PDB file of C-alpha atoms in Angstrom:
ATOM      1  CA  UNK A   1     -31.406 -45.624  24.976  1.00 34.00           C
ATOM      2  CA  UNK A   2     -30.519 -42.599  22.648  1.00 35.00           C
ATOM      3  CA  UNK A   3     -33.714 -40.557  24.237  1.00 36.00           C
ATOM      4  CA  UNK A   4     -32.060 -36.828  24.542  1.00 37.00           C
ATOM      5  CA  UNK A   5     -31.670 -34.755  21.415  1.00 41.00           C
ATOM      6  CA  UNK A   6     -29.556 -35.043  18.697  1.00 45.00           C
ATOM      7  CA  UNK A   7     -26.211 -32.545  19.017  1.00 42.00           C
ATOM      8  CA  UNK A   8     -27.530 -31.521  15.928  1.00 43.00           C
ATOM      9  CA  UNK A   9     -30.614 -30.383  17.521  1.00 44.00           C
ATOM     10  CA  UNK A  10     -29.083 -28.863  20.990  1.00 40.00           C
ATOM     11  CA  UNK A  11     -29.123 -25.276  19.476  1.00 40.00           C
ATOM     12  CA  UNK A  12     -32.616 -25.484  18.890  1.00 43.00           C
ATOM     13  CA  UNK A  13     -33.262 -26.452  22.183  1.00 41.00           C
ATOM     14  CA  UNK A  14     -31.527 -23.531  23.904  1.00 39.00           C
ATOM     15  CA  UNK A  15     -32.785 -21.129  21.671  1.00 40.00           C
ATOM     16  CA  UNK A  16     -36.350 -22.546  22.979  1.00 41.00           C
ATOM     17  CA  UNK A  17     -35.231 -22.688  26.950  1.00 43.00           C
ATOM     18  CA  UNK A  18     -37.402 -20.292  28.950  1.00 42.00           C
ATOM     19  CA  UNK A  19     -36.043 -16.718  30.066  1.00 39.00           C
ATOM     20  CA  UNK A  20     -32.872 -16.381  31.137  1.00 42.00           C
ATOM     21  CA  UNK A  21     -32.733 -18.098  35.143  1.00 49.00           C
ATOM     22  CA  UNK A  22     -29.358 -17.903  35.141  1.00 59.00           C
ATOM     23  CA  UNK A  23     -26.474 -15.928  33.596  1.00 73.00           C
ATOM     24  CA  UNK A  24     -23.262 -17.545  32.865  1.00 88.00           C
ATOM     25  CA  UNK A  25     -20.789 -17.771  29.690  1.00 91.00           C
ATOM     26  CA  UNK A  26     -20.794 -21.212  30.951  1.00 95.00           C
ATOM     27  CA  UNK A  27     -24.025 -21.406  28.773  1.00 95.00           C
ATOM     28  CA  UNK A  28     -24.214 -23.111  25.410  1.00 95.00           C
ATOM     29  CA  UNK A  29     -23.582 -26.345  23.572  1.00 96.00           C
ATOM     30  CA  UNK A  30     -20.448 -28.498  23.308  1.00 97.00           C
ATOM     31  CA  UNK A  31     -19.324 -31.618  21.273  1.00 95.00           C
ATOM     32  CA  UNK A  32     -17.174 -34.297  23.006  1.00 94.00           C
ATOM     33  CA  UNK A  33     -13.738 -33.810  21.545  1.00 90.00           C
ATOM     34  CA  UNK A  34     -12.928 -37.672  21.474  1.00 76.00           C
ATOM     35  CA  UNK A  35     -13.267 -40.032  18.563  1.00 70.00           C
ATOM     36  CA  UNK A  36     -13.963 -41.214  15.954  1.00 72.00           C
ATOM     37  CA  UNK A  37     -15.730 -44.154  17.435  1.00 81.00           C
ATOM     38  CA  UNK A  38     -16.961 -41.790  20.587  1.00 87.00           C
ATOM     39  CA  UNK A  39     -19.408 -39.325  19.958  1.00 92.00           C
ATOM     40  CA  UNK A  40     -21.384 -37.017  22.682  1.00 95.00           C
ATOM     41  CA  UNK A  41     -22.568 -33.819  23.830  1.00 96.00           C
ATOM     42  CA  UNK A  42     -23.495 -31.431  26.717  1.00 97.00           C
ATOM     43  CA  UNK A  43     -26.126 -28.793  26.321  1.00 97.00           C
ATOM     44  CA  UNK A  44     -25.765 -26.617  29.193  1.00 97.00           C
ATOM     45  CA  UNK A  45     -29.552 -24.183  29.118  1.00 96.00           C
ATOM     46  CA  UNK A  46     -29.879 -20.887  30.470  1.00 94.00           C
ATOM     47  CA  UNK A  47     -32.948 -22.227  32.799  1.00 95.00           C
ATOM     48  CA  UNK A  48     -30.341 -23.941  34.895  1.00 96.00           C
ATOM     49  CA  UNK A  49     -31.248 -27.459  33.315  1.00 97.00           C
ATOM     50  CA  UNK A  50     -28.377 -29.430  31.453  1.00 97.00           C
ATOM     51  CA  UNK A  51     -28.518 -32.533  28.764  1.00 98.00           C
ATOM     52  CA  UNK A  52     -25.693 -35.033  28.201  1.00 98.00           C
ATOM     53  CA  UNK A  53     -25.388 -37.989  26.197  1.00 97.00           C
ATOM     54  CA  UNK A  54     -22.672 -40.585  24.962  1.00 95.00           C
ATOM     55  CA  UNK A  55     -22.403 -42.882  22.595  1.00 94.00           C
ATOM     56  CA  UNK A  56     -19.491 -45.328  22.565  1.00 91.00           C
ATOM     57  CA  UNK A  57     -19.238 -49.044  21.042  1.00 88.00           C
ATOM     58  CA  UNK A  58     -21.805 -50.772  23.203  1.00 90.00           C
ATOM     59  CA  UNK A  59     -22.170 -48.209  25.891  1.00 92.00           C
ATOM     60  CA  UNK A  60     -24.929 -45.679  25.789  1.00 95.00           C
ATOM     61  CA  UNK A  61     -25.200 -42.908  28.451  1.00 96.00           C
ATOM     62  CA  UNK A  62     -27.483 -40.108  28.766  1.00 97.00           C
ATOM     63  CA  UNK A  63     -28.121 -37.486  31.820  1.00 98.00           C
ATOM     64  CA  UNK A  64     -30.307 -34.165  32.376  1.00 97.00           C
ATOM     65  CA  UNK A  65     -30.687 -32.393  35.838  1.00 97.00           C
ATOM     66  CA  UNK A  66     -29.369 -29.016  37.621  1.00 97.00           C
ATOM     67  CA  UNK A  67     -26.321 -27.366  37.006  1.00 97.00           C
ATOM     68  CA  UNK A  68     -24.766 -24.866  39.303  1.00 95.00           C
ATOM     69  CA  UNK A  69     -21.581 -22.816  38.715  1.00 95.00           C
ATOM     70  CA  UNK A  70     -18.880 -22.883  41.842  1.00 93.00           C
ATOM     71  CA  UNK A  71     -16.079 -20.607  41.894  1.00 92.00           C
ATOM     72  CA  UNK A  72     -14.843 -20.785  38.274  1.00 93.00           C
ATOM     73  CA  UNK A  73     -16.167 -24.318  37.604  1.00 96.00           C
ATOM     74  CA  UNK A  74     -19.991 -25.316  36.460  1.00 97.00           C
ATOM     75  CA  UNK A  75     -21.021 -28.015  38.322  1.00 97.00           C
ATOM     76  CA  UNK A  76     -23.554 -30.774  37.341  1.00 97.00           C
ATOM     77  CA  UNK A  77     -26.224 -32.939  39.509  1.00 97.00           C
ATOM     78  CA  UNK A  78     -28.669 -35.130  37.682  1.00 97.00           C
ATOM     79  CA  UNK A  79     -32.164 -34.510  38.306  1.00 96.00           C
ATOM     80  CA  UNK A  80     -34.189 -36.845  39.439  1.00 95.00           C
ATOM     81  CA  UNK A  81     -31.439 -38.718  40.575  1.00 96.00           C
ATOM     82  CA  UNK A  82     -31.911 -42.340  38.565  1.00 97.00           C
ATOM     83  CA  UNK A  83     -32.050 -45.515  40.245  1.00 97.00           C
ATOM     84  CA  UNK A  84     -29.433 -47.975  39.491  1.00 96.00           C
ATOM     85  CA  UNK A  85     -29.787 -51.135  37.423  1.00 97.00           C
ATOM     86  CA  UNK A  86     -29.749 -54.396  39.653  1.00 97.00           C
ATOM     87  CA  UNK A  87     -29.036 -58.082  39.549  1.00 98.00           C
ATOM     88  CA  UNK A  88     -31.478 -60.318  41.329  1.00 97.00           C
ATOM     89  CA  UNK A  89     -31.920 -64.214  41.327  1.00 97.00           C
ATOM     90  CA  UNK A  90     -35.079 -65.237  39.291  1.00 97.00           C
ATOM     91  CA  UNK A  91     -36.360 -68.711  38.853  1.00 95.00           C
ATOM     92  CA  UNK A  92     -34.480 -71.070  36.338  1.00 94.00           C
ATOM     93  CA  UNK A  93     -36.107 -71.273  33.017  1.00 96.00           C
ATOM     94  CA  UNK A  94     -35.680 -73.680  30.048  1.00 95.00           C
ATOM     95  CA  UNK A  95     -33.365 -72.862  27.034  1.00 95.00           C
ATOM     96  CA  UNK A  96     -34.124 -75.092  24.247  1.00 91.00           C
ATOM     97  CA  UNK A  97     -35.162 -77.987  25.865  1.00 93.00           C
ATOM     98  CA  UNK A  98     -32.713 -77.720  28.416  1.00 95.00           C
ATOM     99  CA  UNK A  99     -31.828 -75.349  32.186  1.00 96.00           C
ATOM    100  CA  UNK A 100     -28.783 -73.928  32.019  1.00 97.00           C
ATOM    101  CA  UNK A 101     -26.282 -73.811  34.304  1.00 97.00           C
ATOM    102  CA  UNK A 102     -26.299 -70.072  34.326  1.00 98.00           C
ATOM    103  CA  UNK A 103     -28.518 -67.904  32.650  1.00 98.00           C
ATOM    104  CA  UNK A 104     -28.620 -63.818  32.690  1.00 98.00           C
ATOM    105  CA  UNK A 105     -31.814 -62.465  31.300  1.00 98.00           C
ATOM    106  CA  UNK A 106     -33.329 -58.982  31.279  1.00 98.00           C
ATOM    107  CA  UNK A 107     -37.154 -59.352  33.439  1.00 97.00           C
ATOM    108  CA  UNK A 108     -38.842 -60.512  30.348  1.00 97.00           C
ATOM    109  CA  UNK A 109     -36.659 -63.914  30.049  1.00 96.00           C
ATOM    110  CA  UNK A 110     -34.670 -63.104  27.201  1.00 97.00           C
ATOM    111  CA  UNK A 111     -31.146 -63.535  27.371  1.00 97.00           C
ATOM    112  CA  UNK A 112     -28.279 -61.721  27.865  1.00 97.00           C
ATOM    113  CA  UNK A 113     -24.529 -62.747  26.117  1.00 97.00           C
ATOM    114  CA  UNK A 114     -21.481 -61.270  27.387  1.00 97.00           C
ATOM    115  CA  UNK A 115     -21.790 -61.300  30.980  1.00 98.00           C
ATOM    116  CA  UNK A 116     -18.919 -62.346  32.622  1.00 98.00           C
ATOM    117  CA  UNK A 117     -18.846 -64.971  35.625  1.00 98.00           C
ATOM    118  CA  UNK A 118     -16.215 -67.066  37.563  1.00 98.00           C
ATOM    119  CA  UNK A 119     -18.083 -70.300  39.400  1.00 98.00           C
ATOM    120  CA  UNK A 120     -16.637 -71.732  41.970  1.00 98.00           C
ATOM    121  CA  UNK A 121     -17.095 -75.999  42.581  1.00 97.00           C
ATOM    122  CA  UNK A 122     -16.997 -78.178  45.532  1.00 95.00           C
ATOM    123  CA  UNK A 123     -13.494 -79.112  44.187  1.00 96.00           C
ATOM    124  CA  UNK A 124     -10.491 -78.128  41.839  1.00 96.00           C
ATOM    125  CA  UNK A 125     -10.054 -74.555  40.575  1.00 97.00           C
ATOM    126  CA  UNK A 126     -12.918 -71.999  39.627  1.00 97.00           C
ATOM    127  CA  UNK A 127     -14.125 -71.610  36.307  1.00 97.00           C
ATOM    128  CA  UNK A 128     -14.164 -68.140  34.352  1.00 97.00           C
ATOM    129  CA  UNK A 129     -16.145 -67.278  31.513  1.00 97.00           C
ATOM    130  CA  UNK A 130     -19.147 -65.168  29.481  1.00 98.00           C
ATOM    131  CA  UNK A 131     -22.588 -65.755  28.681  1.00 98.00           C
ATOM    132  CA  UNK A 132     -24.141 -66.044  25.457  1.00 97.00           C
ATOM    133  CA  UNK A 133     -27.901 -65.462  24.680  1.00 97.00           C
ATOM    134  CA  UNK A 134     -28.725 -69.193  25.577  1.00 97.00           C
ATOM    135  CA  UNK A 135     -26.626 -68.853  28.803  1.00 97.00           C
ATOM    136  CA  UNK A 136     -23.757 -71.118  29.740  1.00 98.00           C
ATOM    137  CA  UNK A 137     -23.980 -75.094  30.384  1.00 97.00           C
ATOM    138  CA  UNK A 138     -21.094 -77.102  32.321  1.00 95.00           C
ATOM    139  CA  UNK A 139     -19.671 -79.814  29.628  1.00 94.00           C
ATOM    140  CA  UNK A 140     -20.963 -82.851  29.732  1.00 92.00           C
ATOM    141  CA  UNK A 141     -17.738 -84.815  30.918  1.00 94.00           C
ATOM    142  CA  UNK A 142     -17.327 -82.038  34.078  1.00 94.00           C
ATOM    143  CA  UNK A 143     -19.429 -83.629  37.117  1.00 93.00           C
ATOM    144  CA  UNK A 144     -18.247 -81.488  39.696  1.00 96.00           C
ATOM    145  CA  UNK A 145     -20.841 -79.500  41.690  1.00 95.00           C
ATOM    146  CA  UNK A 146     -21.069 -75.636  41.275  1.00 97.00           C
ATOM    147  CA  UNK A 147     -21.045 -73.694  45.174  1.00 97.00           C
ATOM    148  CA  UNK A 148     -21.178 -70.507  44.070  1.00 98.00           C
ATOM    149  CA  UNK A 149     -21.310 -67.857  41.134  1.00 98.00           C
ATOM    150  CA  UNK A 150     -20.417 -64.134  40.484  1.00 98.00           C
ATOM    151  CA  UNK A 151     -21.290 -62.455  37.958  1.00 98.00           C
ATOM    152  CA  UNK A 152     -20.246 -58.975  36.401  1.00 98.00           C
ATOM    153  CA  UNK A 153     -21.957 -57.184  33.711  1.00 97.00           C
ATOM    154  CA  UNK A 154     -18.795 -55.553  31.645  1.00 96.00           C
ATOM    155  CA  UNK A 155     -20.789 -52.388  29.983  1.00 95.00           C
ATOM    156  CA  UNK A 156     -22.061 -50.634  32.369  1.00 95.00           C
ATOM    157  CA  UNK A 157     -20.525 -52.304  35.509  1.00 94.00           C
ATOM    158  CA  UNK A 158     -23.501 -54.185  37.125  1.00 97.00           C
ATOM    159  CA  UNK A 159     -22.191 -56.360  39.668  1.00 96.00           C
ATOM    160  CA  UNK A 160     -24.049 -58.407  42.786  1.00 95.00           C
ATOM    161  CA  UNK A 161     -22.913 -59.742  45.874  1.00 97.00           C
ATOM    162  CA  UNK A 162     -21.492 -63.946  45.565  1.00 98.00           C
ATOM    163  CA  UNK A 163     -24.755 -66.274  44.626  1.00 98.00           C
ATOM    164  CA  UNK A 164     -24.104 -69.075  47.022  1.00 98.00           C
ATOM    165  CA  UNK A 165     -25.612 -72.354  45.270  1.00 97.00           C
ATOM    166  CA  UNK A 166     -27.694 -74.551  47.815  1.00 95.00           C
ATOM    167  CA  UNK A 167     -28.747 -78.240  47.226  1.00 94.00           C
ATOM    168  CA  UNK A 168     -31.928 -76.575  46.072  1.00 95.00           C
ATOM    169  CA  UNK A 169     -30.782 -75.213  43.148  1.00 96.00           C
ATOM    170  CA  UNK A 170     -29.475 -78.217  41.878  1.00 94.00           C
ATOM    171  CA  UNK A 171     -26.456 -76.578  40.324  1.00 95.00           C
ATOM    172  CA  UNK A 172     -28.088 -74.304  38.367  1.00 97.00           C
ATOM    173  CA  UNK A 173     -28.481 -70.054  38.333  1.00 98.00           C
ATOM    174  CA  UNK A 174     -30.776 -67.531  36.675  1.00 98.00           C
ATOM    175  CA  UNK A 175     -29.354 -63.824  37.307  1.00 98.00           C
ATOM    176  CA  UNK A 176     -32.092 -61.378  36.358  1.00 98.00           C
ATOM    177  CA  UNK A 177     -31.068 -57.787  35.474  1.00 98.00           C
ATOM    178  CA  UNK A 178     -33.601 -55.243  36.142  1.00 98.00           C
ATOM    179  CA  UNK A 179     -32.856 -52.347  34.123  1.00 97.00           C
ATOM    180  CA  UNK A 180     -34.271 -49.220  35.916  1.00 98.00           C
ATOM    181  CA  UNK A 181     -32.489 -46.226  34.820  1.00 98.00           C
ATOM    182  CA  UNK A 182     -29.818 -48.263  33.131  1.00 97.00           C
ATOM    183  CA  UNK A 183     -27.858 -45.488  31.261  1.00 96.00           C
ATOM    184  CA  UNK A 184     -28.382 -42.664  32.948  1.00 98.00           C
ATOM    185  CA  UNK A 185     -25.275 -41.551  34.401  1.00 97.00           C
ATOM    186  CA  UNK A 186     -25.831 -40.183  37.998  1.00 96.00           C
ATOM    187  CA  UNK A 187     -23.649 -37.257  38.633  1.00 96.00           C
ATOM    188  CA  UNK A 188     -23.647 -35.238  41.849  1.00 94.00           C
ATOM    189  CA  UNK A 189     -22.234 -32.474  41.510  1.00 85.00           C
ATOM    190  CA  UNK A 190     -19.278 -33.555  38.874  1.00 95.00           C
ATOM    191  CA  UNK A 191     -17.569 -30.027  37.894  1.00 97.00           C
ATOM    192  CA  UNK A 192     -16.343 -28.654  34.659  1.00 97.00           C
ATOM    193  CA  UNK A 193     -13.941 -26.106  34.311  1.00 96.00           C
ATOM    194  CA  UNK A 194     -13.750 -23.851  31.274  1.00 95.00           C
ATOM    195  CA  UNK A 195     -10.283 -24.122  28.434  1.00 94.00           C
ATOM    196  CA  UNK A 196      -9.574 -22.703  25.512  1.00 92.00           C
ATOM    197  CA  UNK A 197     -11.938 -24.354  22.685  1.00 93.00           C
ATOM    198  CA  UNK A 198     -14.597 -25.259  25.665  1.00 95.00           C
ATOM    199  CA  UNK A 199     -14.769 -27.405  28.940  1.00 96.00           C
ATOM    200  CA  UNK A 200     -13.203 -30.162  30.954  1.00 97.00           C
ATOM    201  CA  UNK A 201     -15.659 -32.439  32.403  1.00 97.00           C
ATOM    202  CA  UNK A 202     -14.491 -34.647  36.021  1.00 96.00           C
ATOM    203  CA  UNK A 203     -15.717 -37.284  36.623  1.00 92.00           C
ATOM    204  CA  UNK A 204     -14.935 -40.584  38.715  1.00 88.00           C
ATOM    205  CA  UNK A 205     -14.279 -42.578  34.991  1.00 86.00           C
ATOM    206  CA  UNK A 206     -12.207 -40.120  33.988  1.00 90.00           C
ATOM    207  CA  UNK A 207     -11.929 -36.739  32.471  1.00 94.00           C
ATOM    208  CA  UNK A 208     -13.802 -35.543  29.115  1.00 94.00           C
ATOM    209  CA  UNK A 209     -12.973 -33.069  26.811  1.00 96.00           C
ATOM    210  CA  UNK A 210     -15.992 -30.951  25.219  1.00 96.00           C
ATOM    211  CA  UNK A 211     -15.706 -28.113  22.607  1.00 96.00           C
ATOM    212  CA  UNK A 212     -18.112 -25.412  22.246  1.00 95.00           C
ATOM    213  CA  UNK A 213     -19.949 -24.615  19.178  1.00 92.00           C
ATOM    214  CA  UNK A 214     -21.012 -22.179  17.350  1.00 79.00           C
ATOM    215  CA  UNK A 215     -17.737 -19.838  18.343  1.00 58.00           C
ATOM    216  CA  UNK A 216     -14.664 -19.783  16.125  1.00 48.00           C
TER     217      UNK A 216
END
């Protein structure tokens, strides 16, 4: 999901941006001082357009919209405003020869390891656990019923409401995620405000340090 540009290539970019729309020294490109396994950048244009991405372990996040300086701060707000990935419940589906007892798959039925769930049974305590590409089965020895399942998808923090089980399910769940703008990180209106080597990003996850290139 690595669509923007490069940091590498960021310079380029805002030497190619369209005349001057707005003039700010909040303009330029910065590097995410965090590491070594995090690496990132903002490109803030002088059009009044922004890029972001983030690359960290598993996660991926990328954003591009309108950014807006308030009082001393820059402020960012993704444009168009992405739509949030989803869970929904799909029709259970054979995994080698066999339906699990719960499956998470992206829309095309392949599945999806390291989800975690906690199912709850008609008696003694509830289970917790994670996923694996071929889902998760109950062992053979358990024969107590699954009522109910939640599930919560760790990397990006996907998350749906309780999935009561019914005698028509037979004990079994397939959680579909539907990916729509899985990634892109939604910010309205999260500020910056300028320090010594660049800019302090807020944000609801936490604060991020960028430092500006191509200054000493």
């Amino acid at each position: 999901m690595r669509t923007l540009l490069p940091i590498a290539a960021f310079a380029a970019v805002l030497i190619a941006a369209p005349a001057a729309a707005q003039d700010s020294p909040f303009v330029g490109e910065y590097s995410l001082a965090e590491g070594p396994d995090v690496g990132g950048g903002l490109l803030i244009r002088n059009d009044g357009r922004f890029q972001y991405m983030l690359a960290a372990g598993a996660l991926d996040e990328q954003a591009e919209g309108r950014w807006e300086v308030r009082g001393d701060m820059v402020c960012l707000t993704t444009d168009p405003k992405p739509v949030p990935p989803a869970m929904e419940k799909g029709a259970p589906i054979e995994v080698e020869g066999a339906v699990p007892t719960l499956l998470v798959t992206w829309p095309n039925g392949k599945g999806i390891p390291g989800v975690d769930f906690t199912i709850g049974f008609d008696s003694g305590d509830p289970t917790e656990d994670y996923t694996q590409v071929y889902g998760w089965t109950m062992p053979e020895d358990d024969e107590r019923i699954p009522r109910w399942i939640e599930v919560r998808e760790p990397i990006y923090g996907i998350t749906a409401p309780r999935y009561e089980l019914t005698e028509a399910d037979g004990g079994k769940l397939r959680v579909i995620i539907v990916p729509n703008d899985i990634g892109v990180v939604n910010f309205e209106g999260a500020c910056a405000e300028k320090t010594e080597r660049g800019l302090t990003l807020h944000r609801a996850e936490g604060d991020m340090r960028f430092v500006r290139l191509g200054r000493d």
